[in-house]
Amino acid sequence: GAGVSQSPSNKVTEKGKDVELRCDPISGHTALYWYRQSLGQGLEFLIYFQGNSAPDKSGLPSDRFSAERTGGSVSTLTIQRTQQEDSAVYLCASSLDGQVSNQPQHFGDGTRLSIL
Amino acid sequence: SQKIEQNSEALNIQEGKTATLTCNYTNYSPAYLQWYRQDPGRGPVFLLLIRENEKEKRKERLKVTFDTTLKQSLFHITASQPADSATYLCALVDAGNNRKLIWGLGTSLAVNP
């Protein structure tokens, strides 16, 4: 399929470990977004990549969170020294360009992260 | 600060009826508003986008209205089917950061056969 692909779909790890989540956007989409969705909460913006521009990291909740996007395609979100409050579904989306207001975002099915 | 509100209570309707979901926003005048559908365990799926100068937009059994005076969008599903059961989210761009969308918490719709 040509949709956004995320891996792993589920991740269970112990508190204090590092985790890496992967997102493969739709080919040709220049914009990529990471969100966090906790139970009963709305989608929380984490980070935005657009082409070769510097990413907008304003939504990252702490310096334990980082993300990169290599070659304008695949992105990885890394959480270091995980805490229990990091448990959530992490969603990745891509869009054709960076006009956020009027461009549909195409989502993957997320990685469900559980911190024991 | 900017806020989006959607009906927090789940909406239960009978198959064949029209479902109407509400999205209210405050402290902002967005040029566009988007609606998405989310099924359990899946990512949101884009449904419709409406511009501020469009009073209404339709796609098959879906209709969205945008009232910039009331600061409200209504999302209608006509001739509803059990397969329409899902959570519906509205989103608009953050007034302070045009690189991010702000999302409502969503309204859960259940269509009973």
PDB file of C-alpha atoms in Angstrom:
ATOM      1  CA  GLY A   1       0.000   0.000   0.000  1.00  0.00           C
ATOM      2  CA  ALA A   2       0.987   3.615  -0.452  1.00  0.00           C
ATOM      3  CA  GLY A   3      -0.059   4.871   2.968  1.00  0.00           C
ATOM      4  CA  VAL A   4       1.971   6.060   5.947  1.00  0.00           C
ATOM      5  CA  SER A   5       3.676   3.151   7.643  1.00  0.00           C
ATOM      6  CA  GLN A   6       4.729   3.093  11.305  1.00  0.00           C
ATOM      7  CA  SER A   7       6.727   0.520  13.224  1.00  0.00           C
ATOM      8  CA  PRO A   8       6.570  -1.145  15.586  1.00  0.00           C
ATOM      9  CA  SER A   9       2.799  -1.209  16.016  1.00  0.00           C
ATOM     10  CA  ASN A  10       3.225  -2.028  19.703  1.00  0.00           C
ATOM     11  CA  LYS A  11       6.153  -1.534  22.043  1.00  0.00           C
ATOM     12  CA  VAL A  12       6.388  -2.544  25.692  1.00  0.00           C
ATOM     13  CA  THR A  13       9.502  -1.532  27.564  1.00  0.00           C
ATOM     14  CA  GLU A  14      10.762  -0.926  31.057  1.00  0.00           C
ATOM     15  CA  LYS A  15      11.016   2.495  32.601  1.00  0.00           C
ATOM     16  CA  GLY A  16      14.395   4.055  31.938  1.00  0.00           C
ATOM     17  CA  LYS A  17      15.004   2.350  28.592  1.00  0.00           C
ATOM     18  CA  ASP A  18      15.316   4.222  25.307  1.00  0.00           C
ATOM     19  CA  VAL A  19      12.851   3.590  22.470  1.00  0.00           C
ATOM     20  CA  GLU A  20      12.921   4.426  18.789  1.00  0.00           C
ATOM     21  CA  LEU A  21       9.773   4.731  16.712  1.00  0.00           C
ATOM     22  CA  ARG A  22       9.817   4.760  12.925  1.00  0.00           C
ATOM     23  CA  CYS A  23       7.623   6.481  10.337  1.00  0.00           C
ATOM     24  CA  ASP A  24       7.684   5.954   6.588  1.00  0.00           C
ATOM     25  CA  PRO A  25       5.613   8.718   4.965  1.00  0.00           C
ATOM     26  CA  ILE A  26       3.800   8.679   1.652  1.00  0.00           C
ATOM     27  CA  SER A  27       6.285   9.015  -1.192  1.00  0.00           C
ATOM     28  CA  GLY A  28       6.483  12.598  -2.432  1.00  0.00           C
ATOM     29  CA  HIS A  29       5.032  14.146   0.697  1.00  0.00           C
ATOM     30  CA  THR A  30       7.322  16.905   1.901  1.00  0.00           C
ATOM     31  CA  ALA A  31       5.717  17.534   5.294  1.00  0.00           C
ATOM     32  CA  LEU A  32       5.820  15.057   8.191  1.00  0.00           C
ATOM     33  CA  TYR A  33       4.278  15.372  11.652  1.00  0.00           C
ATOM     34  CA  TRP A  34       4.492  13.449  14.906  1.00  0.00           C
ATOM     35  CA  TYR A  35       1.639  13.483  17.417  1.00  0.00           C
ATOM     36  CA  ARG A  36       0.960  11.844  20.751  1.00  0.00           C
ATOM     37  CA  GLN A  37      -2.502  10.621  21.705  1.00  0.00           C
ATOM     38  CA  SER A  38      -3.190   9.590  25.296  1.00  0.00           C
ATOM     39  CA  LEU A  39      -6.389   7.982  26.517  1.00  0.00           C
ATOM     40  CA  GLY A  40      -9.127  10.582  26.625  1.00  0.00           C
ATOM     41  CA  GLN A  41      -6.830  13.278  25.261  1.00  0.00           C
ATOM     42  CA  GLY A  42      -6.742  15.003  21.923  1.00  0.00           C
ATOM     43  CA  LEU A  43      -3.902  14.726  19.476  1.00  0.00           C
ATOM     44  CA  GLU A  44      -0.903  16.543  20.885  1.00  0.00           C
ATOM     45  CA  PHE A  45       1.479  18.038  18.325  1.00  0.00           C
ATOM     46  CA  LEU A  46       5.110  17.030  18.884  1.00  0.00           C
ATOM     47  CA  ILE A  47       7.212  17.987  15.867  1.00  0.00           C
ATOM     48  CA  TYR A  48       6.905  19.072  12.230  1.00  0.00           C
ATOM     49  CA  PHE A  49       9.335  18.560   9.343  1.00  0.00           C
ATOM     50  CA  GLN A  50       8.975  20.380   6.029  1.00  0.00           C
ATOM     51  CA  GLY A  51      11.398  19.719   3.212  1.00  0.00           C
ATOM     52  CA  ASN A  52      14.895  20.873   4.092  1.00  0.00           C
ATOM     53  CA  SER A  53      13.755  23.503   6.582  1.00  0.00           C
ATOM     54  CA  ALA A  54      14.675  23.327  10.250  1.00  0.00           C
ATOM     55  CA  PRO A  55      12.043  21.251  12.070  1.00  0.00           C
ATOM     56  CA  ASP A  56       9.494  22.837  14.375  1.00  0.00           C
ATOM     57  CA  LYS A  57      10.213  21.106  17.691  1.00  0.00           C
ATOM     58  CA  SER A  58       7.985  23.337  19.779  1.00  0.00           C
ATOM     59  CA  GLY A  59       5.702  20.469  20.854  1.00  0.00           C
ATOM     60  CA  LEU A  60       8.351  18.130  22.231  1.00  0.00           C
ATOM     61  CA  PRO A  61       7.493  17.739  25.945  1.00  0.00           C
ATOM     62  CA  SER A  62      11.046  17.391  27.240  1.00  0.00           C
ATOM     63  CA  ASP A  63      14.643  17.042  26.117  1.00  0.00           C
ATOM     64  CA  ARG A  64      14.274  13.269  26.400  1.00  0.00           C
ATOM     65  CA  PHE A  65      12.355  13.449  23.115  1.00  0.00           C
ATOM     66  CA  SER A  66      14.098  13.942  19.790  1.00  0.00           C
ATOM     67  CA  ALA A  67      13.303  13.253  16.165  1.00  0.00           C
ATOM     68  CA  GLU A  68      15.075  13.247  12.876  1.00  0.00           C
ATOM     69  CA  ARG A  69      14.129  12.860   9.269  1.00  0.00           C
ATOM     70  CA  THR A  70      16.749  11.466   6.952  1.00  0.00           C
ATOM     71  CA  GLY A  71      16.830  12.268   3.251  1.00  0.00           C
ATOM     72  CA  GLY A  72      13.462  13.989   3.454  1.00  0.00           C
ATOM     73  CA  SER A  73      11.728  10.653   3.884  1.00  0.00           C
ATOM     74  CA  VAL A  74      11.816   8.248   6.826  1.00  0.00           C
ATOM     75  CA  SER A  75      11.596   9.748  10.299  1.00  0.00           C
ATOM     76  CA  THR A  76      12.463   8.339  13.712  1.00  0.00           C
ATOM     77  CA  LEU A  77      11.190   9.593  17.055  1.00  0.00           C
ATOM     78  CA  THR A  78      13.458   8.702  19.973  1.00  0.00           C
ATOM     79  CA  ILE A  79      12.474   8.802  23.624  1.00  0.00           C
ATOM     80  CA  GLN A  80      15.353   8.446  26.062  1.00  0.00           C
ATOM     81  CA  ARG A  81      15.056   7.263  29.657  1.00  0.00           C
ATOM     82  CA  THR A  82      11.372   6.502  29.245  1.00  0.00           C
ATOM     83  CA  GLN A  83       8.925   7.343  32.022  1.00  0.00           C
ATOM     84  CA  GLN A  84       5.503   5.881  32.686  1.00  0.00           C
ATOM     85  CA  GLU A  85       3.834   9.101  31.582  1.00  0.00           C
ATOM     86  CA  ASP A  86       5.304   8.520  28.117  1.00  0.00           C
ATOM     87  CA  SER A  87       2.814   5.668  27.632  1.00  0.00           C
ATOM     88  CA  ALA A  88       0.577   6.692  24.740  1.00  0.00           C
ATOM     89  CA  VAL A  89      -0.067   6.127  21.051  1.00  0.00           C
ATOM     90  CA  TYR A  90       2.444   7.938  18.873  1.00  0.00           C
ATOM     91  CA  LEU A  91       1.031   8.875  15.487  1.00  0.00           C
ATOM     92  CA  CYS A  92       2.862  10.013  12.405  1.00  0.00           C
ATOM     93  CA  ALA A  93       1.265  11.880   9.508  1.00  0.00           C
ATOM     94  CA  SER A  94       2.435  13.281   6.210  1.00  0.00           C
ATOM     95  CA  SER A  95       1.018  15.817   3.781  1.00  0.00           C
ATOM     96  CA  LEU A  96       1.829  16.835   0.251  1.00  0.00           C
ATOM     97  CA  ASP A  97       3.254  20.164   1.303  1.00  0.00           C
ATOM     98  CA  GLY A  98       3.588  22.303   4.384  1.00  0.00           C
ATOM     99  CA  GLN A  99       0.380  24.325   4.048  1.00  0.00           C
ATOM    100  CA  VAL A 100      -0.910  22.938   7.331  1.00  0.00           C
ATOM    101  CA  SER A 101      -4.218  24.771   7.352  1.00  0.00           C
ATOM    102  CA  ASN A 102      -5.518  23.514   4.029  1.00  0.00           C
ATOM    103  CA  GLN A 103      -3.675  20.267   3.378  1.00  0.00           C
ATOM    104  CA  PRO A 104      -5.143  16.930   4.466  1.00  0.00           C
ATOM    105  CA  GLN A 105      -2.875  14.961   6.744  1.00  0.00           C
ATOM    106  CA  HIS A 106      -2.477  11.240   6.103  1.00  0.00           C
ATOM    107  CA  PHE A 107      -1.886   9.206   9.235  1.00  0.00           C
ATOM    108  CA  GLY A 108      -0.294   5.902  10.024  1.00  0.00           C
ATOM    109  CA  ASP A 109      -1.935   3.613  12.558  1.00  0.00           C
ATOM    110  CA  GLY A 110       0.495   4.593  15.263  1.00  0.00           C
ATOM    111  CA  THR A 111       2.814   2.899  17.716  1.00  0.00           C
ATOM    112  CA  ARG A 112       1.197   1.984  21.028  1.00  0.00           C
ATOM    113  CA  LEU A 113       3.915   2.509  23.635  1.00  0.00           C
ATOM    114  CA  SER A 114       3.584   1.021  27.103  1.00  0.00           C
ATOM    115  CA  ILE A 115       6.144   1.779  29.802  1.00  0.00           C
ATOM    116  CA  LEU A 116       6.185  -0.708  32.693  1.00  0.00           C
TER     117      LEU A 116
ATOM    118  CA  SER B   1      -6.105  31.143  24.234  1.00  0.00           C
ATOM    119  CA  GLN B   2      -7.469  29.233  21.272  1.00  0.00           C
ATOM    120  CA  LYS B   3      -9.839  26.387  22.064  1.00  0.00           C
ATOM    121  CA  ILE B   4     -11.832  23.742  20.180  1.00  0.00           C
ATOM    122  CA  GLU B   5     -14.806  22.003  21.736  1.00  0.00           C
ATOM    123  CA  GLN B   6     -16.693  18.993  20.509  1.00  0.00           C
ATOM    124  CA  ASN B   7     -19.616  17.167  22.140  1.00  0.00           C
ATOM    125  CA  SER B   8     -17.972  15.060  24.809  1.00  0.00           C
ATOM    126  CA  GLU B   9     -20.952  12.762  25.153  1.00  0.00           C
ATOM    127  CA  ALA B  10     -21.255   9.881  22.743  1.00  0.00           C
ATOM    128  CA  LEU B  11     -23.973  10.183  20.149  1.00  0.00           C
ATOM    129  CA  ASN B  12     -26.216   7.170  19.601  1.00  0.00           C
ATOM    130  CA  ILE B  13     -28.592   7.169  16.651  1.00  0.00           C
ATOM    131  CA  GLN B  14     -30.693   4.722  14.707  1.00  0.00           C
ATOM    132  CA  GLU B  15     -29.578   3.512  11.299  1.00  0.00           C
ATOM    133  CA  GLY B  16     -31.006   5.644   8.516  1.00  0.00           C
ATOM    134  CA  LYS B  17     -31.208   8.814  10.597  1.00  0.00           C
ATOM    135  CA  THR B  18     -29.019  11.892  10.201  1.00  0.00           C
ATOM    136  CA  ALA B  19     -26.167  12.346  12.653  1.00  0.00           C
ATOM    137  CA  THR B  20     -25.120  15.908  13.483  1.00  0.00           C
ATOM    138  CA  LEU B  21     -21.850  16.602  15.252  1.00  0.00           C
ATOM    139  CA  THR B  22     -20.709  20.005  16.506  1.00  0.00           C
ATOM    140  CA  CYS B  23     -17.332  21.689  16.596  1.00  0.00           C
ATOM    141  CA  ASN B  24     -17.080  25.061  18.366  1.00  0.00           C
ATOM    142  CA  TYR B  25     -13.968  27.185  18.541  1.00  0.00           C
ATOM    143  CA  THR B  26     -13.022  30.328  20.430  1.00  0.00           C
ATOM    144  CA  ASN B  27     -10.505  33.150  20.269  1.00  0.00           C
ATOM    145  CA  TYR B  28      -9.691  32.598  16.638  1.00  0.00           C
ATOM    146  CA  SER B  29     -10.981  33.077  13.102  1.00  0.00           C
ATOM    147  CA  PRO B  30      -9.548  30.208  11.045  1.00  0.00           C
ATOM    148  CA  ALA B  31      -9.557  30.293   7.280  1.00  0.00           C
ATOM    149  CA  TYR B  32     -10.040  26.519   7.104  1.00  0.00           C
ATOM    150  CA  LEU B  33     -11.457  23.752   9.244  1.00  0.00           C
ATOM    151  CA  GLN B  34     -10.888  20.032   8.772  1.00  0.00           C
ATOM    152  CA  TRP B  35     -12.858  16.932   9.783  1.00  0.00           C
ATOM    153  CA  TYR B  36     -11.386  13.481  10.333  1.00  0.00           C
ATOM    154  CA  ARG B  37     -12.694  10.061  11.294  1.00  0.00           C
ATOM    155  CA  GLN B  38     -10.849   7.779  13.704  1.00  0.00           C
ATOM    156  CA  ASP B  39     -11.621   4.102  14.291  1.00  0.00           C
ATOM    157  CA  PRO B  40     -10.337   2.265  17.400  1.00  0.00           C
ATOM    158  CA  GLY B  41      -6.678   1.344  17.049  1.00  0.00           C
ATOM    159  CA  ARG B  42      -6.286   3.288  13.811  1.00  0.00           C
ATOM    160  CA  GLY B  43      -4.970   6.698  12.831  1.00  0.00           C
ATOM    161  CA  PRO B  44      -7.354   9.519  11.855  1.00  0.00           C
ATOM    162  CA  VAL B  45      -8.578   9.585   8.263  1.00  0.00           C
ATOM    163  CA  PHE B  46      -9.244  12.893   6.506  1.00  0.00           C
ATOM    164  CA  LEU B  47     -12.845  13.454   5.442  1.00  0.00           C
ATOM    165  CA  LEU B  48     -13.511  17.053   4.482  1.00  0.00           C
ATOM    166  CA  LEU B  49     -11.979  20.512   4.534  1.00  0.00           C
ATOM    167  CA  ILE B  50     -14.083  23.666   4.441  1.00  0.00           C
ATOM    168  CA  ARG B  51     -12.939  27.222   3.796  1.00  0.00           C
ATOM    169  CA  GLU B  52     -14.246  30.269   5.634  1.00  0.00           C
ATOM    170  CA  ASN B  53     -15.948  31.593   2.514  1.00  0.00           C
ATOM    171  CA  GLU B  54     -17.778  28.294   1.975  1.00  0.00           C
ATOM    172  CA  LYS B  55     -21.002  28.023   3.887  1.00  0.00           C
ATOM    173  CA  GLU B  56     -21.365  24.345   3.129  1.00  0.00           C
ATOM    174  CA  LYS B  57     -19.431  21.453   1.605  1.00  0.00           C
ATOM    175  CA  ARG B  58     -20.703  18.014   0.615  1.00  0.00           C
ATOM    176  CA  LYS B  59     -19.149  14.646  -0.135  1.00  0.00           C
ATOM    177  CA  GLU B  60     -21.513  11.742  -0.736  1.00  0.00           C
ATOM    178  CA  ARG B  61     -23.544  11.369   2.497  1.00  0.00           C
ATOM    179  CA  LEU B  62     -21.396  13.875   4.373  1.00  0.00           C
ATOM    180  CA  LYS B  63     -22.078  17.582   4.740  1.00  0.00           C
ATOM    181  CA  VAL B  64     -20.081  20.184   6.626  1.00  0.00           C
ATOM    182  CA  THR B  65     -21.139  23.733   7.416  1.00  0.00           C
ATOM    183  CA  PHE B  66     -18.960  26.568   8.657  1.00  0.00           C
ATOM    184  CA  ASP B  67     -20.501  29.538  10.468  1.00  0.00           C
ATOM    185  CA  THR B  68     -17.772  32.070  11.153  1.00  0.00           C
ATOM    186  CA  THR B  69     -20.181  34.307  13.083  1.00  0.00           C
ATOM    187  CA  LEU B  70     -21.155  31.567  15.512  1.00  0.00           C
ATOM    188  CA  LYS B  71     -17.604  30.152  15.376  1.00  0.00           C
ATOM    189  CA  GLN B  72     -19.060  26.753  14.738  1.00  0.00           C
ATOM    190  CA  SER B  73     -18.875  23.896  12.249  1.00  0.00           C
ATOM    191  CA  LEU B  74     -21.541  21.219  11.955  1.00  0.00           C
ATOM    192  CA  PHE B  75     -20.816  17.800  10.485  1.00  0.00           C
ATOM    193  CA  HIS B  76     -23.777  15.822   9.161  1.00  0.00           C
ATOM    194  CA  ILE B  77     -23.990  12.198   8.064  1.00  0.00           C
ATOM    195  CA  THR B  78     -27.252  11.476   6.263  1.00  0.00           C
ATOM    196  CA  ALA B  79     -28.777   7.993   5.929  1.00  0.00           C
ATOM    197  CA  SER B  80     -26.365   6.807   8.606  1.00  0.00           C
ATOM    198  CA  GLN B  81     -25.110   3.220   8.639  1.00  0.00           C
ATOM    199  CA  PRO B  82     -23.533   1.090  11.383  1.00  0.00           C
ATOM    200  CA  ALA B  83     -20.258   1.370   9.430  1.00  0.00           C
ATOM    201  CA  ASP B  84     -20.298   5.114  10.190  1.00  0.00           C
ATOM    202  CA  SER B  85     -19.720   4.317  13.877  1.00  0.00           C
ATOM    203  CA  ALA B  86     -16.400   5.950  14.825  1.00  0.00           C
ATOM    204  CA  THR B  87     -14.962   9.001  16.555  1.00  0.00           C
ATOM    205  CA  TYR B  88     -15.072  12.208  14.525  1.00  0.00           C
ATOM    206  CA  LEU B  89     -12.444  14.902  15.058  1.00  0.00           C
ATOM    207  CA  CYS B  90     -12.321  18.510  13.955  1.00  0.00           C
ATOM    208  CA  ALA B  91      -9.081  20.417  13.575  1.00  0.00           C
ATOM    209  CA  LEU B  92      -7.892  23.879  12.669  1.00  0.00           C
ATOM    210  CA  VAL B  93      -4.557  25.586  12.437  1.00  0.00           C
ATOM    211  CA  ASP B  94      -3.062  27.095  15.573  1.00  0.00           C
ATOM    212  CA  ALA B  95      -3.420  30.877  15.537  1.00  0.00           C
ATOM    213  CA  GLY B  96       0.052  31.281  16.996  1.00  0.00           C
ATOM    214  CA  ASN B  97       1.845  28.672  14.914  1.00  0.00           C
ATOM    215  CA  ASN B  98       0.684  28.004  11.367  1.00  0.00           C
ATOM    216  CA  ARG B  99       2.745  24.833  11.271  1.00  0.00           C
ATOM    217  CA  LYS B 100       0.496  22.961  13.637  1.00  0.00           C
ATOM    218  CA  LEU B 101      -3.109  21.855  13.852  1.00  0.00           C
ATOM    219  CA  ILE B 102      -5.116  22.014  17.050  1.00  0.00           C
ATOM    220  CA  TRP B 103      -7.521  19.128  17.492  1.00  0.00           C
ATOM    221  CA  GLY B 104     -10.806  18.649  19.263  1.00  0.00           C
ATOM    222  CA  LEU B 105     -11.180  15.654  21.559  1.00  0.00           C
ATOM    223  CA  GLY B 106     -13.654  14.108  19.147  1.00  0.00           C
ATOM    224  CA  THR B 107     -17.224  12.902  19.375  1.00  0.00           C
ATOM    225  CA  SER B 108     -17.965   9.198  19.436  1.00  0.00           C
ATOM    226  CA  LEU B 109     -20.821   8.190  17.131  1.00  0.00           C
ATOM    227  CA  ALA B 110     -22.631   4.862  17.383  1.00  0.00           C
ATOM    228  CA  VAL B 111     -25.149   3.972  14.686  1.00  0.00           C
ATOM    229  CA  ASN B 112     -27.445   1.188  15.823  1.00  0.00           C
ATOM    230  CA  PRO B 113     -28.951  -1.240  13.316  1.00  0.00           C
TER     231      PRO B 113
END
